[in-house]
Each structure stands twice: as structure tokens, then as C-alpha cells.
Amino acid sequence: MYFAALLARTEDGWEASDTELDDVESLSDLADLAREASPDEDTVLVLIEQEDAWFGVVRVDGEEDPRIYVSDAAAAARSSYGEILLTDELLGREPGDDGDDLDALDLDGTEDGESDDEEDEDGGGSDAAAGSGEAVPHGPVGDAEVLDDFGVSEKELRSMSGDAVGEIAEALGALDVLETVR
């Protein structure tokens, strides 16, 4: 179960709106969605949470590049919404590295139903799978200082779990407006 909300900082405080991410295919789409929530180019936070598995914060300040924090990259990588946030830059990869992972796979015909006993003996199959999984680290990635100026330190952000979106909203003084869209 996912929850996603936009928190837009205005001169009157925070305004919240829930958002559907079904039409969002890239970080650029997500940033555009956030910018639409604040015509005055104020700060907009996109908060995404998958139950207790992971959460992400995307901060958009006007036309600046989005700043991203993801609590658990490996968990987020297994999610279509998480994949939007896990850009090559965030993971420290050169753009296009994903294609190299496919080239490294040992596609020797076992995908056609042949026995993979030989692969297990020499370790070929498991090495290829482990190699592609290592590109996404377990644990947090991104800008852990994304909310520092709003009073949420890097240490606090890294220690959040469970209802992290609620904890963030509470720290920002926006829990009431968030709860109206939840």
C-alpha cells in the first residue's frame, strides 16, 4: 500500500494535496507535478511511503533540480514508484549503466526450461544475479539534509521508520493538513 502527498509551502503555511502517481513515469514528471502544486515557485515536498518498507522525500524549489532522499534504496528499487526516485545520479552510476547489467547476465538457455544445475555448481547464475542487485545499496541514499532548513536534521530523517511521512509532517507543523488528505 502506497501513500503519496504533496506539501506546498505558502506564505500562509503548508498546503497538502494527495496525488496519484499512476501517470508519473520519471523524476522529471514528478518534479513537474510538484511545480504545478505551487504557482508561486514555493517549496513543494513530495512525500511517498510504502507502508513500513521505505519512504522518499522529493523537494522541489522553483525551477531548481529536485533534491531526493530515499530511506531504503533496495526496498524502493522493488517498487515502481521507488524506481522513479532512484536515478542514476542518486545511485552514483553513469547514465545508461542499466544496459550494461543486461549485457552481464549469463543467458545460456536456462530461461527456456533447461536445468540450471550446472550453473549452481560453478556459481555462474547466482553471480550474475548478485552483480545486478549490488547496484542498488541497502539503506538510505540521497540528500539526507533535504529538510534541514525546516528543522528536520539528517540524523532525525535517517532514524525515521513506520509512519515517516506523518513524522515529517508533524516536524514541519503540517500534520493536520496532511491528515485531511490521508
JSON list of N, CA and C in Angstrom, two decimals, residues 113-145:
[
{"chain": "A", "resi": 113, "resn": "GLY", "atom": "N", "xyz": [13.80, -23.36, -19.83]},
{"chain": "A", "resi": 113, "resn": "GLY", "atom": "CA", "xyz": [13.35, -24.52, -19.07]},
{"chain": "A", "resi": 113, "resn": "GLY", "atom": "C", "xyz": [14.42, -25.56, -18.85]},
{"chain": "A", "resi": 114, "resn": "GLU", "atom": "N", "xyz": [15.66, -25.34, -19.36]},
{"chain": "A", "resi": 114, "resn": "GLU", "atom": "CA", "xyz": [16.73, -26.29, -19.13]},
{"chain": "A", "resi": 114, "resn": "GLU", "atom": "C", "xyz": [17.14, -26.26, -17.67]},
{"chain": "A", "resi": 115, "resn": "SER", "atom": "N", "xyz": [17.75, -27.33, -17.23]},
{"chain": "A", "resi": 115, "resn": "SER", "atom": "CA", "xyz": [18.21, -27.40, -15.85]},
{"chain": "A", "resi": 115, "resn": "SER", "atom": "C", "xyz": [19.31, -26.38, -15.61]},
{"chain": "A", "resi": 116, "resn": "ASP", "atom": "N", "xyz": [19.29, -25.79, -14.43]},
{"chain": "A", "resi": 116, "resn": "ASP", "atom": "CA", "xyz": [20.35, -24.85, -14.10]},
{"chain": "A", "resi": 116, "resn": "ASP", "atom": "C", "xyz": [21.32, -25.44, -13.07]},
{"chain": "A", "resi": 117, "resn": "ASP", "atom": "N", "xyz": [21.36, -26.79, -12.99]},
{"chain": "A", "resi": 117, "resn": "ASP", "atom": "CA", "xyz": [22.25, -27.46, -12.05]},
{"chain": "A", "resi": 117, "resn": "ASP", "atom": "C", "xyz": [23.70, -27.12, -12.33]},
{"chain": "A", "resi": 118, "resn": "GLU", "atom": "N", "xyz": [24.08, -27.04, -13.61]},
{"chain": "A", "resi": 118, "resn": "GLU", "atom": "CA", "xyz": [25.47, -26.72, -13.94]},
{"chain": "A", "resi": 118, "resn": "GLU", "atom": "C", "xyz": [25.83, -25.34, -13.45]},
{"chain": "A", "resi": 119, "resn": "GLU", "atom": "N", "xyz": [24.91, -24.39, -13.60]},
{"chain": "A", "resi": 119, "resn": "GLU", "atom": "CA", "xyz": [25.18, -23.03, -13.13]},
{"chain": "A", "resi": 119, "resn": "GLU", "atom": "C", "xyz": [25.38, -23.01, -11.64]},
{"chain": "A", "resi": 120, "resn": "ASP", "atom": "N", "xyz": [24.57, -23.79, -10.91]},
{"chain": "A", "resi": 120, "resn": "ASP", "atom": "CA", "xyz": [24.68, -23.80, -9.47]},
{"chain": "A", "resi": 120, "resn": "ASP", "atom": "C", "xyz": [26.04, -24.35, -9.04]},
{"chain": "A", "resi": 121, "resn": "GLU", "atom": "N", "xyz": [26.56, -25.33, -9.79]},
{"chain": "A", "resi": 121, "resn": "GLU", "atom": "CA", "xyz": [27.84, -25.92, -9.44]},
{"chain": "A", "resi": 121, "resn": "GLU", "atom": "C", "xyz": [28.98, -24.94, -9.62]},
{"chain": "A", "resi": 122, "resn": "ASP", "atom": "N", "xyz": [28.95, -24.16, -10.72]},
{"chain": "A", "resi": 122, "resn": "ASP", "atom": "CA", "xyz": [30.05, -23.24, -10.94]},
{"chain": "A", "resi": 122, "resn": "ASP", "atom": "C", "xyz": [29.74, -21.83, -10.45]},
{"chain": "A", "resi": 123, "resn": "GLY", "atom": "N", "xyz": [28.51, -21.58, -9.97]},
{"chain": "A", "resi": 123, "resn": "GLY", "atom": "CA", "xyz": [28.15, -20.30, -9.39]},
{"chain": "A", "resi": 123, "resn": "GLY", "atom": "C", "xyz": [27.80, -19.24, -10.40]},
{"chain": "A", "resi": 124, "resn": "GLY", "atom": "N", "xyz": [27.75, -19.58, -11.68]},
{"chain": "A", "resi": 124, "resn": "GLY", "atom": "CA", "xyz": [27.52, -18.58, -12.72]},
{"chain": "A", "resi": 124, "resn": "GLY", "atom": "C", "xyz": [26.20, -17.86, -12.59]},
{"chain": "A", "resi": 125, "resn": "GLY", "atom": "N", "xyz": [25.13, -18.57, -12.31]},
{"chain": "A", "resi": 125, "resn": "GLY", "atom": "CA", "xyz": [23.81, -17.94, -12.25]},
{"chain": "A", "resi": 125, "resn": "GLY", "atom": "C", "xyz": [23.67, -17.00, -11.07]},
{"chain": "A", "resi": 126, "resn": "SER", "atom": "N", "xyz": [24.16, -17.42, -9.91]},
{"chain": "A", "resi": 126, "resn": "SER", "atom": "CA", "xyz": [23.99, -16.56, -8.74]},
{"chain": "A", "resi": 126, "resn": "SER", "atom": "C", "xyz": [24.89, -15.34, -8.80]},
{"chain": "A", "resi": 127, "resn": "ASP", "atom": "N", "xyz": [26.07, -15.45, -9.42]},
{"chain": "A", "resi": 127, "resn": "ASP", "atom": "CA", "xyz": [26.95, -14.29, -9.52]},
{"chain": "A", "resi": 127, "resn": "ASP", "atom": "C", "xyz": [26.33, -13.21, -10.39]},
{"chain": "A", "resi": 128, "resn": "ALA", "atom": "N", "xyz": [25.71, -13.61, -11.47]},
{"chain": "A", "resi": 128, "resn": "ALA", "atom": "CA", "xyz": [25.09, -12.63, -12.36]},
{"chain": "A", "resi": 128, "resn": "ALA", "atom": "C", "xyz": [23.95, -11.91, -11.66]},
{"chain": "A", "resi": 129, "resn": "ALA", "atom": "N", "xyz": [23.15, -12.66, -10.93]},
{"chain": "A", "resi": 129, "resn": "ALA", "atom": "CA", "xyz": [22.02, -12.04, -10.23]},
{"chain": "A", "resi": 129, "resn": "ALA", "atom": "C", "xyz": [22.53, -11.11, -9.13]},
{"chain": "A", "resi": 130, "resn": "ALA", "atom": "N", "xyz": [23.57, -11.55, -8.40]},
{"chain": "A", "resi": 130, "resn": "ALA", "atom": "CA", "xyz": [24.10, -10.71, -7.33]},
{"chain": "A", "resi": 130, "resn": "ALA", "atom": "C", "xyz": [24.74, -9.46, -7.90]},
{"chain": "A", "resi": 131, "resn": "GLY", "atom": "N", "xyz": [25.38, -9.58, -9.04]},
{"chain": "A", "resi": 131, "resn": "GLY", "atom": "CA", "xyz": [26.04, -8.43, -9.65]},
{"chain": "A", "resi": 131, "resn": "GLY", "atom": "C", "xyz": [25.06, -7.35, -10.01]},
{"chain": "A", "resi": 132, "resn": "SER", "atom": "N", "xyz": [23.89, -7.72, -10.51]},
{"chain": "A", "resi": 132, "resn": "SER", "atom": "CA", "xyz": [22.93, -6.70, -10.90]},
{"chain": "A", "resi": 132, "resn": "SER", "atom": "C", "xyz": [22.24, -6.10, -9.69]},
{"chain": "A", "resi": 133, "resn": "GLY", "atom": "N", "xyz": [22.12, -6.86, -8.58]},
{"chain": "A", "resi": 133, "resn": "GLY", "atom": "CA", "xyz": [21.48, -6.34, -7.39]},
{"chain": "A", "resi": 133, "resn": "GLY", "atom": "C", "xyz": [22.37, -5.40, -6.59]},
{"chain": "A", "resi": 134, "resn": "GLU", "atom": "N", "xyz": [23.69, -5.52, -6.76]},
{"chain": "A", "resi": 134, "resn": "GLU", "atom": "CA", "xyz": [24.60, -4.70, -5.99]},
{"chain": "A", "resi": 134, "resn": "GLU", "atom": "C", "xyz": [24.57, -3.24, -6.40]},
{"chain": "A", "resi": 135, "resn": "ALA", "atom": "N", "xyz": [23.99, -2.91, -7.53]},
{"chain": "A", "resi": 135, "resn": "ALA", "atom": "CA", "xyz": [23.95, -1.53, -8.00]},
{"chain": "A", "resi": 135, "resn": "ALA", "atom": "C", "xyz": [23.07, -0.67, -7.11]},
{"chain": "A", "resi": 136, "resn": "VAL", "atom": "N", "xyz": [22.15, -1.28, -6.39]},
{"chain": "A", "resi": 136, "resn": "VAL", "atom": "CA", "xyz": [21.25, -0.55, -5.50]},
{"chain": "A", "resi": 136, "resn": "VAL", "atom": "C", "xyz": [21.57, -0.93, -4.07]},
{"chain": "A", "resi": 137, "resn": "PRO", "atom": "N", "xyz": [22.10, 0.01, -3.29]},
{"chain": "A", "resi": 137, "resn": "PRO", "atom": "CA", "xyz": [22.50, -0.31, -1.93]},
{"chain": "A", "resi": 137, "resn": "PRO", "atom": "C", "xyz": [21.32, -0.49, -0.98]},
{"chain": "A", "resi": 138, "resn": "HIS", "atom": "N", "xyz": [21.52, -1.30, 0.03]},
{"chain": "A", "resi": 138, "resn": "HIS", "atom": "CA", "xyz": [20.55, -1.39, 1.12]},
{"chain": "A", "resi": 138, "resn": "HIS", "atom": "C", "xyz": [20.76, -0.17, 1.99]},
{"chain": "A", "resi": 139, "resn": "GLY", "atom": "N", "xyz": [19.69, 0.44, 2.44]},
{"chain": "A", "resi": 139, "resn": "GLY", "atom": "CA", "xyz": [19.80, 1.61, 3.29]},
{"chain": "A", "resi": 139, "resn": "GLY", "atom": "C", "xyz": [19.53, 2.90, 2.53]},
{"chain": "A", "resi": 140, "resn": "PRO", "atom": "N", "xyz": [19.73, 4.02, 3.22]},
{"chain": "A", "resi": 140, "resn": "PRO", "atom": "CA", "xyz": [19.36, 5.31, 2.65]},
{"chain": "A", "resi": 140, "resn": "PRO", "atom": "C", "xyz": [20.31, 5.79, 1.56]},
{"chain": "A", "resi": 141, "resn": "VAL", "atom": "N", "xyz": [19.74, 6.55, 0.62]},
{"chain": "A", "resi": 141, "resn": "VAL", "atom": "CA", "xyz": [20.52, 7.21, -0.42]},
{"chain": "A", "resi": 141, "resn": "VAL", "atom": "C", "xyz": [19.94, 8.61, -0.61]},
{"chain": "A", "resi": 142, "resn": "GLY", "atom": "N", "xyz": [20.76, 9.48, -1.14]},
{"chain": "A", "resi": 142, "resn": "GLY", "atom": "CA", "xyz": [20.29, 10.81, -1.48]},
{"chain": "A", "resi": 142, "resn": "GLY", "atom": "C", "xyz": [20.71, 11.86, -0.48]},
{"chain": "A", "resi": 143, "resn": "ASP", "atom": "N", "xyz": [20.02, 12.97, -0.53]},
{"chain": "A", "resi": 143, "resn": "ASP", "atom": "CA", "xyz": [20.32, 14.17, 0.25]},
{"chain": "A", "resi": 143, "resn": "ASP", "atom": "C", "xyz": [19.62, 14.10, 1.60]},
{"chain": "A", "resi": 144, "resn": "ALA", "atom": "N", "xyz": [20.32, 13.61, 2.60]},
{"chain": "A", "resi": 144, "resn": "ALA", "atom": "CA", "xyz": [19.72, 13.48, 3.94]},
{"chain": "A", "resi": 144, "resn": "ALA", "atom": "C", "xyz": [19.54, 14.82, 4.63]},
{"chain": "A", "resi": 145, "resn": "GLU", "atom": "N", "xyz": [20.07, 15.89, 4.03]},
{"chain": "A", "resi": 145, "resn": "GLU", "atom": "CA", "xyz": [19.90, 17.24, 4.58]},
{"chain": "A", "resi": 145, "resn": "GLU", "atom": "C", "xyz": [18.77, 17.98, 3.88]}
]
